[in-house]
Amino acid sequence: MPMLEDEIRRLMADETARLHAAPDLLGRVMRSHRDRRRKARTAAVVASVAASMAVVVPSFAYLTAAQGPTTGDRSTFSAIPEPPAIDDTPPMRTTPPDLGDLGDGKEFGHVKVGYVPKGLQWSRWSVDFGDSYSTSYNYKGDPEGFYQVQILMYEEDAVREPDDRIQAYRAEEDGEEVTVGGRSGYLVVQHVGEDGMKGTPTLFLRTGDRQRAEIMFSPVYAKEFSDTEAVNAELKKIGEGLTSTM
């Protein structure tokens, strides 16, 4: 029976060769979905491969049955090849680039901050993407804590992003034009939910031809003020104190 065994091996190899998934298929799946659905999607891939393998099982089973039971030194064969190995390595955590140690947080990137509301201090958090960067202020100076005030700066080509948003608000007649320290600005409450949830009071400010500022109050912090006018007055004071160093 050695010749029959050799023939079975050859047929199995021929049948399974065309069932292999693309070499990078699982890699692409794992890279794209390393979140809470990772294991479920991986199981789906393996199940799909196993289902494909099942197509050739009848021919394997027939050949094995024709051979009859093996004894002694004869080999037995598995009808279904093992599924491919899965890379279950946790994704590497990357830390966003930051602005470094800002001291008291009153100067960062190309802007100086002349005023922050009473009781607030630099949160010791920042992020730096080159033509846009940001930092925030809270009560405890805690980088893991919630922000009370956040300032985002946009420069060069990045100014199109806030300019486009302002234009969209204008088109919807949402918000109002303001002048702050002789510079044009736009006051609006962003991110208001359909359920009427309080949004984020925001002042957009043109701090230069190639620079914009976006000053935001967290919705929770805004509740500490008596009314909308008081919130807007404080946003304007922060805007007045901003000085571009570009």
XYZ file of C-alpha atoms in Angstrom:
246
model
C 0.000 0.000 0.000
C 2.946 2.483 0.074
C 2.059 3.664 -3.445
C -1.508 4.379 -2.367
C -0.268 6.326 0.655
C 2.008 8.394 -1.580
C -0.921 9.095 -3.913
C -3.080 10.204 -0.979
C -0.364 12.598 0.192
C -0.064 14.049 -3.313
C -3.817 14.544 -3.690
C -4.087 16.169 -0.249
C -1.314 18.599 -1.124
C -2.967 19.477 -4.434
C -6.383 19.999 -2.841
C -5.201 22.165 0.057
C -2.665 24.272 -1.837
C -5.357 26.458 -3.377
C -7.136 26.974 -0.031
C -4.423 29.051 1.620
C -5.490 32.578 2.539
C -3.445 35.513 1.269
C -0.248 35.756 3.378
C -1.172 39.179 4.750
C -4.911 38.574 5.246
C -4.838 37.898 8.965
C -2.238 40.590 9.451
C -4.498 43.144 7.802
C -7.481 42.028 9.853
C -5.510 42.219 13.101
C -4.054 45.634 12.301
C -7.462 47.055 11.350
C -9.452 45.732 14.272
C -7.321 45.678 17.416
C -10.214 46.731 19.591
C -12.874 44.922 21.580
C -13.998 43.114 18.435
C -10.514 41.714 17.763
C -11.106 38.217 19.129
C -14.546 37.877 17.567
C -13.286 38.863 14.129
C -10.248 36.580 14.429
C -12.576 33.685 15.280
C -14.623 34.523 12.195
C -11.535 34.371 9.988
C -10.519 31.003 11.411
C -14.078 29.673 11.018
C -14.094 30.833 7.402
C -10.824 29.006 6.697
C -12.140 25.881 8.421
C -15.363 26.019 6.378
C -13.350 26.278 3.179
C -11.280 23.282 4.195
C -14.485 21.278 4.708
C -15.114 21.386 0.945
C -12.337 18.870 0.319
C -13.115 16.569 3.265
C -15.323 14.133 1.268
C -12.536 13.303 -1.186
C -10.069 12.796 1.685
C -12.539 10.621 3.568
C -13.231 8.513 0.502
C -9.547 7.865 -0.160
C -8.877 7.023 3.465
C -11.876 4.643 3.556
C -10.698 2.968 0.353
C -7.354 2.326 1.955
C -8.993 0.707 4.999
C -7.742 0.816 8.597
C -4.014 1.202 9.049
C -1.964 -1.001 11.282
C 1.626 -1.427 12.239
C 3.907 1.132 10.697
C 1.323 2.574 8.341
C 0.588 6.263 8.759
C -2.782 7.943 9.366
C -3.725 11.286 7.865
C -5.723 14.254 9.121
C -8.424 15.314 6.675
C -8.454 18.969 7.822
C -5.164 20.922 7.987
C -4.575 23.029 11.081
C -5.690 26.669 10.780
C -2.951 29.259 10.267
C -1.242 30.679 13.326
C -2.781 33.915 14.590
C -0.743 36.880 15.780
C -2.351 37.714 19.115
C 0.323 40.212 20.142
C -1.225 43.261 21.893
C -0.916 46.488 19.880
C 1.955 48.765 20.783
C 0.856 51.888 22.613
C 2.079 55.108 21.103
C 2.332 58.386 22.955
C 1.227 61.484 21.004
C 3.951 64.108 20.664
C 3.653 66.861 23.255
C 5.004 70.353 23.785
C 7.253 69.375 26.665
C 7.520 71.210 29.970
C 5.612 74.480 29.601
C 6.364 75.748 33.092
C 3.229 77.621 34.099
C 1.615 76.911 30.730
C 1.305 80.579 29.848
C 3.369 80.267 26.654
C 3.306 77.421 24.165
C 4.027 77.039 20.483
C 3.684 80.483 18.925
C 1.318 82.062 21.434
C 1.410 83.679 24.863
C -1.527 83.354 27.242
C -2.064 86.511 29.256
C -5.129 85.420 31.183
C -6.719 82.235 32.509
C -9.748 82.181 34.830
C -9.114 82.335 38.548
C -8.172 79.050 40.176
C -7.048 77.333 36.999
C -3.534 76.122 36.294
C -1.754 74.338 33.507
C -2.892 70.713 33.364
C 0.612 69.497 32.425
C -0.953 68.018 29.301
C -0.361 69.063 25.706
C -0.283 67.665 22.205
C 1.781 68.837 19.241
C 1.100 67.979 15.606
C 3.241 70.735 14.153
C 0.770 73.038 12.416
C -1.810 72.429 15.147
C -1.233 72.042 18.867
C -3.118 72.355 22.117
C -2.965 72.520 25.883
C -5.492 72.822 28.703
C -6.046 74.153 32.196
C -7.863 72.711 35.209
C -8.090 73.117 38.961
C -5.519 70.560 40.049
C -2.936 70.718 37.285
C -3.612 67.034 36.720
C -2.804 65.637 33.240
C -5.295 62.812 33.839
C -8.057 65.123 35.055
C -10.878 66.781 33.147
C -10.162 70.107 31.475
C -11.915 73.338 32.380
C -10.404 75.428 29.568
C -8.645 74.176 26.449
C -6.852 76.233 23.812
C -6.153 74.836 20.346
C -3.903 76.677 17.915
C -3.896 76.282 14.134
C -1.187 77.586 11.824
C -0.373 77.773 8.110
C -2.549 75.371 6.057
C -4.228 74.051 9.214
C -6.197 77.333 9.578
C -8.577 76.046 6.909
C -10.073 73.615 9.402
C -11.470 76.200 11.871
C -12.260 78.613 9.021
C -14.408 75.945 7.343
C -16.230 75.222 10.574
C -16.948 78.909 11.150
C -18.314 79.173 7.620
C -20.609 76.213 8.280
C -21.892 77.836 11.481
C -22.541 81.071 9.610
C -24.500 79.216 6.945
C -26.663 77.652 9.658
C -27.006 81.014 11.442
C -25.562 79.372 14.524
C -23.321 81.536 16.707
C -22.334 85.192 16.366
C -19.593 87.395 15.002
C -17.545 89.214 17.665
C -14.554 91.510 17.872
C -12.042 90.683 20.610
C -9.057 92.955 21.216
C -9.470 94.434 17.749
C -9.443 90.968 16.132
C -12.323 89.134 14.505
C -13.817 86.157 16.262
C -16.809 83.873 16.354
C -18.728 82.695 19.423
C -20.674 79.452 19.229
C -21.731 76.493 21.352
C -20.390 73.351 19.700
C -21.313 69.666 20.014
C -24.881 70.142 21.215
C -26.633 66.760 21.303
C -30.063 66.082 19.822
C -31.330 65.436 23.335
C -30.631 69.065 24.224
C -27.483 68.224 26.166
C -25.326 71.244 26.929
C -22.557 71.798 24.411
C -19.081 73.334 24.483
C -18.919 77.164 24.591
C -16.227 78.152 22.088
C -14.500 81.288 20.871
C -12.726 81.128 17.525
C -10.226 83.969 17.203
C -8.122 85.200 14.313
C -4.769 85.774 16.033
C -2.887 86.331 12.774
C -3.090 85.936 9.004
C -1.666 82.422 9.335
C -2.868 81.597 12.831
C -6.193 80.854 14.533
C -7.134 80.053 18.124
C -10.000 77.913 19.366
C -10.780 78.495 23.055
C -13.203 76.088 24.693
C -14.950 75.757 28.050
C -15.990 72.277 29.101
C -19.796 72.025 29.470
C -19.309 71.149 33.155
C -17.119 74.191 33.782
C -19.603 76.455 31.983
C -22.243 75.512 34.568
C -20.186 77.300 37.219
C -21.057 80.654 35.612
C -24.317 82.473 36.155
C -25.384 82.558 32.499
C -24.278 82.520 28.853
C -23.194 86.161 28.964
C -20.843 85.451 31.853
C -19.321 82.491 29.988
C -18.846 84.551 26.822
C -17.278 87.405 28.780
C -14.702 85.014 30.241
C -13.958 83.476 26.844
C -13.358 86.977 25.463
C -10.984 87.830 28.319
C -8.893 84.767 27.478
C -8.967 85.764 23.797
C -7.885 89.328 24.595
C -4.911 87.985 26.488
C -3.637 85.829 23.620
C -0.561 87.229 21.853
C 0.826 85.636 18.705
C 4.617 85.225 18.548
C 4.708 84.222 14.856
